Structure formats: C-alpha cells, structure tokens
GROMACS .gro file of C-alpha atoms in nm:
model
  363
    1MET     CA    1   0.000   0.000   0.000
    2LYS     CA    2   0.138   0.340  -0.099
    3LEU     CA    3   0.152   0.585   0.187
    4LYS     CA    4  -0.042   0.908   0.152
    5THR     CA    5   0.155   1.232   0.164
    6VAL     CA    6   0.116   1.483   0.447
    7SER     CA    7   0.214   1.847   0.484
    8VAL     CA    8   0.199   2.049   0.805
    9HIS     CA    9   0.094   2.413   0.784
   10ILE     CA   10   0.165   2.661   1.065
   11VAL     CA   11   0.083   3.033   1.073
   12THR     CA   12   0.295   3.237   1.313
   13TYR     CA   13   0.232   3.581   1.455
   14ASN     CA   14   0.470   3.672   1.737
   15SER     CA   15   0.508   3.302   1.812
   16ALA     CA   16   0.883   3.289   1.884
   17ASP     CA   17   0.832   3.137   2.229
   18ASP     CA   18   0.636   2.839   2.093
   19ILE     CA   19   0.739   2.760   1.738
   20ALA     CA   20   1.055   2.557   1.812
   21ASP     CA   21   0.868   2.315   2.039
   22CYS     CA   22   0.588   2.288   1.783
   23LEU     CA   23   0.830   2.208   1.499
   24SER     CA   24   1.022   1.959   1.715
   25ALA     CA   25   0.701   1.770   1.782
   26VAL     CA   26   0.622   1.762   1.410
   27LEU     CA   27   0.966   1.620   1.334
   28SER     CA   28   0.916   1.355   1.602
   29GLN     CA   29   0.608   1.213   1.429
   30ASP     CA   30   0.617   0.842   1.342
   31TYR     CA   31   0.465   0.927   1.003
   32PRO     CA   32   0.679   1.073   0.720
   33VAL     CA   33   0.591   1.441   0.672
   34LYS     CA   34   0.665   1.560   0.319
   35LYS     CA   35   0.664   1.935   0.378
   36ILE     CA   36   0.633   2.182   0.664
   37VAL     CA   37   0.507   2.526   0.560
   38VAL     CA   38   0.540   2.813   0.807
   39VAL     CA   39   0.369   3.138   0.708
   40ASP     CA   40   0.485   3.427   0.925
   41ASN     CA   41   0.240   3.716   0.939
   42ALA     CA   42   0.486   4.002   0.992
   43SER     CA   43   0.590   3.903   1.344
   44THR     CA   44   0.798   4.151   1.541
   45ASP     CA   45   0.933   3.910   1.803
   46GLY     CA   46   1.178   3.716   1.588
   47SER     CA   47   0.945   3.431   1.493
   48ALA     CA   48   1.082   3.410   1.139
   49GLU     CA   49   1.440   3.416   1.267
   50THR     CA   50   1.359   3.134   1.508
   51VAL     CA   51   1.218   2.926   1.222
   52ARG     CA   52   1.528   2.996   1.009
   53ALA     CA   53   1.756   2.887   1.293
   54PHE     CA   54   1.550   2.573   1.334
   55TYR     CA   55   1.572   2.509   0.960
   56HIS     CA   56   1.950   2.536   0.979
   57GLU     CA   57   1.955   2.266   1.247
   58LEU     CA   58   1.720   2.057   1.033
   59THR     CA   59   1.954   2.071   0.733
   60GLN     CA   60   2.241   1.970   0.960
   61GLY     CA   61   2.069   1.637   1.019
   62SER     CA   62   1.916   1.699   1.359
   63ALA     CA   63   1.567   1.608   1.237
   64ARG     CA   64   1.444   1.267   1.337
   65MET     CA   65   1.130   1.055   1.317
   66LEU     CA   66   1.025   0.824   1.593
   67ILE     CA   67   0.858   0.493   1.512
   68ASP     CA   68   0.564   0.428   1.739
   69PRO     CA   69   0.313   0.209   1.551
   70LEU     CA   70  -0.057   0.251   1.613
   71HIS     CA   71  -0.215   0.023   1.867
   72SER     CA   72  -0.556  -0.081   1.999
   73VAL     CA   73  -0.731  -0.019   1.665
   74ASP     CA   74  -0.845  -0.339   1.499
   75GLU     CA   75  -1.002  -0.225   1.172
   76ALA     CA   76  -0.852  -0.419   0.880
   77VAL     CA   77  -0.785  -0.112   0.667
   78ILE     CA   78  -0.611   0.071   0.950
   79SER     CA   79  -0.399  -0.233   1.037
   80SER     CA   80  -0.295  -0.270   0.675
   81TYR     CA   81  -0.207   0.097   0.653
   82ASN     CA   82  -0.002   0.084   0.971
   83ALA     CA   83   0.186  -0.221   0.843
   84ALA     CA   84   0.274  -0.034   0.525
   85LEU     CA   85   0.394   0.259   0.734
   86ALA     CA   86   0.614   0.037   0.952
   87ASN     CA   87   0.762  -0.137   0.648
   88TYR     CA   88   0.835   0.195   0.480
   89VAL     CA   89   1.006   0.355   0.776
   90GLY     CA   90   1.185   0.034   0.871
   91SER     CA   91   1.335   0.006   0.523
   92LEU     CA   92   1.509   0.342   0.550
   93GLU     CA   93   1.858   0.380   0.693
   94SER     CA   94   1.775   0.741   0.773
   95PRO     CA   95   1.413   0.863   0.755
   96PRO     CA   96   1.384   1.155   0.514
   97SER     CA   97   1.359   1.504   0.661
   98PRO     CA   98   1.062   1.707   0.544
   99THR     CA   99   1.115   2.013   0.332
  100LEU     CA  100   1.067   2.322   0.548
  101VAL     CA  101   0.934   2.631   0.370
  102LEU     CA  102   0.918   2.971   0.539
  103LEU     CA  103   0.691   3.231   0.381
  104GLU     CA  104   0.719   3.581   0.524
  105ASN     CA  105   0.428   3.817   0.466
  106GLU     CA  106   0.489   4.191   0.473
  107HIS     CA  107   0.181   4.247   0.686
  108ASN     CA  108  -0.056   4.041   0.900
  109THR     CA  109  -0.295   3.890   0.647
  110GLY     CA  110  -0.487   3.694   0.911
  111PHE     CA  111  -0.515   3.325   0.997
  112ALA     CA  112  -0.752   3.228   0.716
  113PRO     CA  113  -0.571   3.395   0.423
  114ALA     CA  114  -0.231   3.273   0.546
  115HIS     CA  115  -0.349   2.913   0.564
  116ASN     CA  116  -0.502   2.943   0.218
  117GLN     CA  117  -0.159   3.062   0.106
  118ALA     CA  118   0.002   2.749   0.251
  119ILE     CA  119  -0.264   2.517   0.107
  120ALA     CA  120  -0.211   2.666  -0.240
  121GLY     CA  121   0.160   2.590  -0.211
  122THR     CA  122   0.121   2.219  -0.139
  123THR     CA  123  -0.027   1.920  -0.319
  124THR     CA  124  -0.017   1.657  -0.043
  125ASP     CA  125  -0.303   1.414   0.017
  126TYR     CA  126  -0.349   1.546   0.369
  127VAL     CA  127  -0.295   1.884   0.530
  128LEU     CA  128  -0.244   1.928   0.903
  129VAL     CA  129  -0.337   2.282   1.007
  130LEU     CA  130  -0.147   2.340   1.329
  131ASN     CA  131  -0.124   2.626   1.577
  132PRO     CA  132   0.232   2.723   1.679
  133ASP     CA  133   0.144   2.695   2.050
  134LEU     CA  134   0.046   2.329   2.013
  135THR     CA  135   0.264   2.019   2.043
  136LEU     CA  136   0.170   1.671   1.928
  137ALA     CA  137   0.224   1.319   2.056
  138PRO     CA  138   0.443   1.117   1.810
  139ASP     CA  139   0.151   0.920   1.665
  140TYR     CA  140  -0.091   1.209   1.615
  141ILE     CA  141  -0.055   1.224   1.237
  142SER     CA  142  -0.040   0.849   1.176
  143ARG     CA  143  -0.354   0.785   1.378
  144LEU     CA  144  -0.559   1.046   1.196
  145VAL     CA  145  -0.438   0.952   0.849
  146ALA     CA  146  -0.510   0.585   0.915
  147ARG     CA  147  -0.859   0.666   1.040
  148MET     CA  148  -0.933   0.888   0.739
  149GLU     CA  149  -0.800   0.628   0.496
  150ALA     CA  150  -1.041   0.376   0.647
  151ASP     CA  151  -1.339   0.592   0.545
  152SER     CA  152  -1.304   0.813   0.238
  153ARG     CA  153  -1.598   1.030   0.350
  154ILE     CA  154  -1.406   1.153   0.653
  155GLY     CA  155  -1.275   1.486   0.534
  156SER     CA  156  -1.144   1.621   0.865
  157ALA     CA  157  -1.018   1.473   1.190
  158THR     CA  158  -0.878   1.577   1.523
  159GLY     CA  159  -0.739   1.418   1.833
  160LYS     CA  160  -0.786   1.487   2.202
  161LEU     CA  161  -0.636   1.832   2.261
  162LEU     CA  162  -0.537   1.892   2.621
  163LEU     CA  163  -0.431   2.208   2.800
  164LYS     CA  164  -0.054   2.241   2.824
  165ALA     CA  165  -0.091   2.390   3.170
  166ASP     CA  166  -0.292   2.092   3.294
  167HIS     CA  167  -0.293   1.768   3.095
  168SER     CA  168  -0.589   1.640   3.292
  169LEU     CA  169  -0.817   1.900   3.130
  170VAL     CA  170  -0.955   1.913   2.778
  171ASP     CA  171  -0.892   2.200   2.539
  172SER     CA  172  -1.098   2.055   2.253
  173THR     CA  173  -1.228   1.721   2.128
  174GLY     CA  174  -1.383   1.873   1.819
  175LEU     CA  175  -1.656   2.129   1.760
  176ARG     CA  176  -2.025   2.132   1.837
  177MET     CA  177  -2.293   2.382   1.740
  178ASN     CA  178  -2.620   2.446   1.918
  179LYS     CA  179  -2.959   2.545   1.779
  180ALA     CA  180  -2.874   2.914   1.806
  181ARG     CA  181  -2.576   2.849   1.577
  182ARG     CA  182  -2.325   2.915   1.850
  183ALA     CA  183  -2.017   2.695   1.825
  184PHE     CA  184  -1.810   2.554   2.111
  185ASP     CA  185  -1.509   2.332   2.166
  186ARG     CA  186  -1.641   1.999   2.292
  187GLY     CA  187  -1.530   1.918   2.643
  188ALA     CA  188  -1.338   2.242   2.698
  189GLY     CA  189  -1.223   2.261   3.061
  190GLU     CA  190  -1.361   1.917   3.146
  191PRO     CA  191  -1.163   1.616   3.277
  192ALA     CA  192  -0.979   1.442   2.995
  193ASP     CA  193  -1.076   1.094   3.115
  194GLN     CA  194  -1.439   1.173   3.033
  195TRP     CA  195  -1.360   1.197   2.662
  196ASN     CA  196  -1.218   0.855   2.576
  197GLU     CA  197  -1.475   0.758   2.314
  198SER     CA  198  -1.383   0.822   1.951
  199GLY     CA  199  -1.648   0.900   1.692
  200GLU     CA  200  -1.801   1.144   1.449
  201VAL     CA  201  -1.830   1.510   1.545
  202PHE     CA  202  -1.975   1.822   1.386
  203GLY     CA  203  -1.629   1.957   1.305
  204VAL     CA  204  -1.271   1.997   1.424
  205SER     CA  205  -1.083   2.282   1.586
  206GLY     CA  206  -0.838   2.459   1.358
  207ALA     CA  207  -0.575   2.432   1.631
  208ALA     CA  208  -0.471   2.084   1.513
  209ALA     CA  209  -0.699   1.988   1.225
  210MET     CA  210  -0.621   1.719   0.969
  211TYR     CA  211  -0.795   1.791   0.638
  212ALA     CA  212  -0.809   1.559   0.337
  213ARG     CA  213  -0.715   1.722   0.008
  214ARG     CA  214  -1.016   1.551  -0.148
  215MET     CA  215  -1.242   1.753   0.084
  216ILE     CA  216  -1.041   2.075   0.050
  217GLU     CA  217  -1.089   2.066  -0.326
  218ASP     CA  218  -1.456   1.971  -0.301
  219ILE     CA  219  -1.575   2.242  -0.059
  220SER     CA  220  -1.350   2.535  -0.153
  221VAL     CA  221  -1.542   2.841  -0.269
  222GLU     CA  222  -1.388   3.073  -0.526
  223GLY     CA  223  -1.057   2.900  -0.473
  224GLU     CA  224  -1.061   2.949  -0.095
  225PHE     CA  225  -1.080   2.672   0.163
  226PHE     CA  226  -1.094   2.908   0.460
  227ASP     CA  227  -1.302   3.217   0.391
  228ALA     CA  228  -1.042   3.495   0.365
  229ASP     CA  229  -1.305   3.753   0.461
  230PHE     CA  230  -1.305   3.601   0.812
  231PHE     CA  231  -0.943   3.707   0.875
  232ALA     CA  232  -0.941   3.490   1.190
  233TYR     CA  233  -1.180   3.325   1.439
  234LYS     CA  234  -1.465   3.085   1.351
  235GLU     CA  235  -1.312   3.007   1.011
  236ASP     CA  236  -1.284   2.645   1.127
  237VAL     CA  237  -1.653   2.639   1.224
  238ASP     CA  238  -1.744   2.784   0.886
  239VAL     CA  239  -1.545   2.507   0.714
  240ALA     CA  240  -1.707   2.241   0.934
  241TRP     CA  241  -2.059   2.361   0.853
  242ARG     CA  242  -1.988   2.386   0.480
  243ALA     CA  243  -1.830   2.040   0.480
  244GLU     CA  244  -2.134   1.888   0.647
  245LEU     CA  245  -2.366   2.057   0.397
  246PHE     CA  246  -2.160   1.893   0.125
  247GLY     CA  247  -2.188   1.552   0.290
  248TRP     CA  248  -1.846   1.513   0.454
  249LYS     CA  249  -1.778   1.356   0.794
  250ALA     CA  250  -1.558   1.485   1.073
  251TYR     CA  251  -1.396   1.247   1.321
  252TYR     CA  252  -1.255   1.262   1.674
  253ASP     CA  253  -0.983   1.010   1.767
  254ALA     CA  254  -0.950   0.998   2.145
  255GLU     CA  255  -0.606   0.833   2.130
  256ALA     CA  256  -0.439   1.100   1.916
  257ILE     CA  257  -0.311   1.353   2.170
  258GLY     CA  258  -0.207   1.717   2.141
  259TYR     CA  259  -0.122   1.983   2.398
  260HIS     CA  260  -0.244   2.340   2.350
  261GLU     CA  261  -0.138   2.660   2.523
  262ARG     CA  262  -0.463   2.844   2.434
  263GLY     CA  263  -0.358   3.153   2.631
  264TRP     CA  264  -0.597   3.393   2.456
  265LYS     CA  265  -0.903   3.187   2.543
  266THR     CA  266  -0.821   3.144   2.911
  267SER     CA  267  -0.749   3.514   2.968
  268GLY     CA  268  -1.117   3.604   2.995
  269ARG     CA  269  -1.326   3.840   2.784
  270SER     CA  270  -1.188   4.154   2.951
  271GLY     CA  271  -0.837   4.062   2.838
  272LYS     CA  272  -0.925   4.057   2.467
  273ALA     CA  273  -0.876   4.353   2.236
  274MET     CA  274  -1.186   4.506   2.077
  275PHE     CA  275  -1.040   4.418   1.737
  276ILE     CA  276  -1.053   4.048   1.828
  277LYS     CA  277  -1.399   4.073   1.982
  278ARG     CA  278  -1.535   4.239   1.670
  279ILE     CA  279  -1.397   3.974   1.436
  280SER     CA  280  -1.522   3.685   1.647
  281TYR     CA  281  -1.864   3.850   1.685
  282ILE     CA  282  -1.933   3.934   1.321
  283ASN     CA  283  -1.788   3.613   1.176
  284ARG     CA  284  -2.072   3.420   1.337
  285TYR     CA  285  -2.325   3.619   1.134
  286LYS     CA  286  -2.121   3.586   0.816
  287MET     CA  287  -2.116   3.211   0.873
  288ILE     CA  288  -2.492   3.192   0.930
  289TYR     CA  289  -2.564   3.409   0.627
  290LYS     CA  290  -2.364   3.180   0.399
  291ASN     CA  291  -2.450   2.838   0.538
  292GLU     CA  292  -2.798   2.840   0.688
  293PRO     CA  293  -3.043   2.673   0.445
  294SER     CA  294  -3.355   2.878   0.372
  295ARG     CA  295  -3.576   2.594   0.495
  296THR     CA  296  -3.427   2.613   0.847
  297LEU     CA  297  -3.373   2.989   0.872
  298LEU     CA  298  -3.697   3.069   1.057
  299LEU     CA  299  -3.638   2.792   1.313
  300THR     CA  300  -3.284   2.915   1.371
  301LEU     CA  301  -3.408   3.272   1.422
  302LEU     CA  302  -3.660   3.151   1.681
  303ASN     CA  303  -3.401   2.939   1.862
  304SER     CA  304  -3.143   3.216   1.868
  305LEU     CA  305  -3.375   3.501   1.966
  306PRO     CA  306  -3.323   3.476   2.347
  307TYR     CA  307  -2.946   3.472   2.301
  308GLU     CA  308  -2.953   3.759   2.050
  309ILE     CA  309  -3.160   3.979   2.283
  310ALA     CA  310  -2.932   3.909   2.580
  311ALA     CA  311  -2.607   3.940   2.386
  312HIS     CA  312  -2.698   4.261   2.207
  313GLY     CA  313  -2.843   4.412   2.523
  314TYR     CA  314  -2.511   4.347   2.694
  315SER     CA  315  -2.317   4.486   2.398
  316LEU     CA  316  -2.518   4.809   2.390
  317LEU     CA  317  -2.461   4.863   2.761
  318LYS     CA  318  -2.106   4.739   2.808
  319GLU     CA  319  -1.939   4.719   2.466
  320PRO     CA  320  -2.120   4.953   2.224
  321LYS     CA  321  -1.815   4.961   1.995
  322LEU     CA  322  -1.878   4.594   1.919
  323ILE     CA  323  -2.178   4.685   1.705
  324GLY     CA  324  -1.943   4.867   1.469
  325ALA     CA  325  -1.837   4.526   1.338
  326TRP     CA  326  -2.148   4.526   1.120
  327SER     CA  327  -1.969   4.768   0.887
  328SER     CA  328  -1.752   4.472   0.788
  329PHE     CA  329  -2.057   4.259   0.715
  330PHE     CA  330  -2.226   4.517   0.493
  331SER     CA  331  -1.908   4.607   0.309
  332GLN     CA  332  -1.865   4.236   0.220
  333ARG     CA  333  -2.233   4.160   0.167
  334SER     CA  334  -2.212   4.119  -0.211
  335ALA     CA  335  -1.929   3.866  -0.173
  336LEU     CA  336  -2.113   3.687   0.108
  337LYS     CA  337  -2.428   3.672  -0.105
  338ARG     CA  338  -2.232   3.525  -0.395
  339LYS     CA  339  -2.072   3.263  -0.170
  340ARG     CA  340  -2.407   3.176  -0.014
  341ARG     CA  341  -2.560   3.120  -0.357
  342TYR     CA  342  -2.283   2.882  -0.455
  343ILE     CA  343  -2.288   2.688  -0.126
  344GLN     CA  344  -2.665   2.644  -0.118
  345GLU     CA  345  -2.696   2.556  -0.487
  346GLU     CA  346  -2.407   2.309  -0.474
  347ALA     CA  347  -2.543   2.135  -0.163
  348LYS     CA  348  -2.887   2.114  -0.321
  349ARG     CA  349  -2.756   1.998  -0.658
  350GLN     CA  350  -2.560   1.717  -0.506
  351GLY     CA  351  -2.846   1.625  -0.276
  352ARG     CA  352  -2.595   1.615   0.006
  353GLY     CA  353  -2.644   1.697   0.369
  354ALA     CA  354  -3.017   1.619   0.361
  355GLU     CA  355  -2.987   1.325   0.599
  356LYS     CA  356  -2.797   1.542   0.847
  357GLU     CA  357  -3.022   1.843   0.828
  358ASN     CA  358  -3.156   1.788   1.178
  359SER     CA  359  -2.833   1.659   1.332
  360ARG     CA  360  -2.630   1.971   1.265
  361ALA     CA  361  -2.766   2.156   1.566
  362GLU     CA  362  -2.713   1.997   1.906
  363SER     CA  363  -2.928   2.074   2.204
   0.00000   0.00000   0.00000
C-alpha cells in the first residue's frame, strides 16, 4: 500500500516562544511528513528568525522521526495501513527530513488567508493545520491519516487536545454547534478521562486539524478553503458547517493527543482587544448568512432570539463599539451573497447533507 503524503501548515504571529517546540514535535512524528510550511504574518518578536535557525539545524541532520506504531485499533484497513507505514520507515537507513518552507508576509494577512496561502503551495493528500502553540504526541498524524484512509468520507479529523498547563483538562475534542448556531469546543475545561470515546463530530478545531485534500478541493469556494473575509476566528466552524452541507464527515480520535497553550481563550473576555472581539462577533453572522439553508432559517431565528436579545443588550450597555463590526458585514455583503448562492446551490444539486439536516444543531 502506498503511503499518503502529508504536509503540516503553521501560521505564526509573534510566536517565537512556541514555534521551536511545535516544529520539534512535528519532526518527532512516526509518520513521514513531506513538507512543513510556516507562514509568518509580519511578526515583530523574531518568529521568522527562530524558524530559520530551526531550519539550519534541520539541514544539519538533527531532524528525526520516531517509530511508534498505532495500537488498539483493529479495523482491517487501519492495520494494513499501519503495516505499510512500519515497512516503509523500517526500510530506511535514515528517515527523510521534510522540506521546510518559510513564507514571510509583509503584513498580517490573518489566519484564514495565510493558511489558504500554505494550502495553495502544497499538493499533499493530507494537510495538518497546526497552531504554533500546540505540540503533538508522536503518533498524532499516523492515527488520523489511518482513520481517514479507512473511510473516504471523513474529510477532517482531530485528536484529544489537552491544556498544556494541565494535561488532565480538555482544550478541545472537536466542535459542536447548538440550535442558536453558537459553536463551542467539545469538552473544553472538562476532565480528559471523560472523553475517551472516539467517533463522528460536527467539526474539528483549527488548532490541530487534519484535512483531506479531497475535501479541500470539493468544498472550496472561489478557490478558498478558509473564507479569507473572516481574517481569523470561527473560520474552522465555517469550514465544518460547509463540509457537512456537502456531505463530509468529521472524526474525533481519542487516542491521538495534542497539547495546547490556548492563552488567549483562558485570559477572559476583559483581556481581549476590541479588534478580536469584533472579528469573532461578526464572523458568526457571516457564517450563518452563507450556510444556513432557507428551509431552516426561521427555526434558527426563533431558537437564537433569546441569546440575541441578551447578547446585544449586553453589547449596547457594556461594549457599544462591538456593534461597529457590522460595517464589515455590509461592506462584504455582495461577496457573502455570492458565496451563499454557490454553497446552497451546490449542496442542493448534489443532494448532500439532507440526511444530516436535523443533526447539525445539538441541544
């Protein structure tokens, strides 16, 4: 069996303190990584220099790959794939080092456009979108690839992401979305031992998301996988919703482990800049506008009304500047309308997503 190719894509923005550990964990994977693409969004803390220094060490032969075959998974396809992986790596005197590409942007283009930039520069069968403040267990990639190879309709997968500060607590086990179209990381802050069951999920967090190229090509809109108009925040939820509309599955593997710093999310709302709050706030409405089918729009409005009243009441009293984010929505409305038309027509034409219409929203 021929092994599928994998590239790892990392976007840095003032990530000098984390990127070396992140790259080291990637190089310690038991699965051969073909290419590592780091897109630096005009960092001012030496992130690009840190990556260049790491690349110098890589070319000096310090890169290594650890062999740690998958275990406790008995599916025939996965076993066969793991055997092929072991034979491949075992036949090499020195496992090949991945090509490391550093792309330096002149300004901060945002998470979504930078990852689209990396995706456009690779042709691998699988793409691992990885945050620079996240480190992976050695079998993270091999587990997810094996699982996705066992079911060609799985277009995205994630492992059990734990908090770096406390490995007993969950950071994310995938994404869920409620009836008001609010998205959350499953299990966030809960004991890790309560999330040992693998299975399908609504979507996967962009912190350590494995995407199949077959899905990337199928659900991209106007050449974009992540919606570049999102800049950052909720772009992974938008992808998850679009993928489900197009009939793709997302999977959570409880035995693939990652460790996430997630400092921005644990700092509390008061510690976030208004710029970030505005993007996160308005991207939810952009996502709903594009992805909500007409037949479920009224029900969604009814389900979300209590939240909308409470949230906007709070915003008017405490954060009135947040409402200014709507200028972004209206300035992009023609593009959003065009994207919505494509998404809804394509989902309808293919007849996909109909069976999951009622499963998308969780109580």
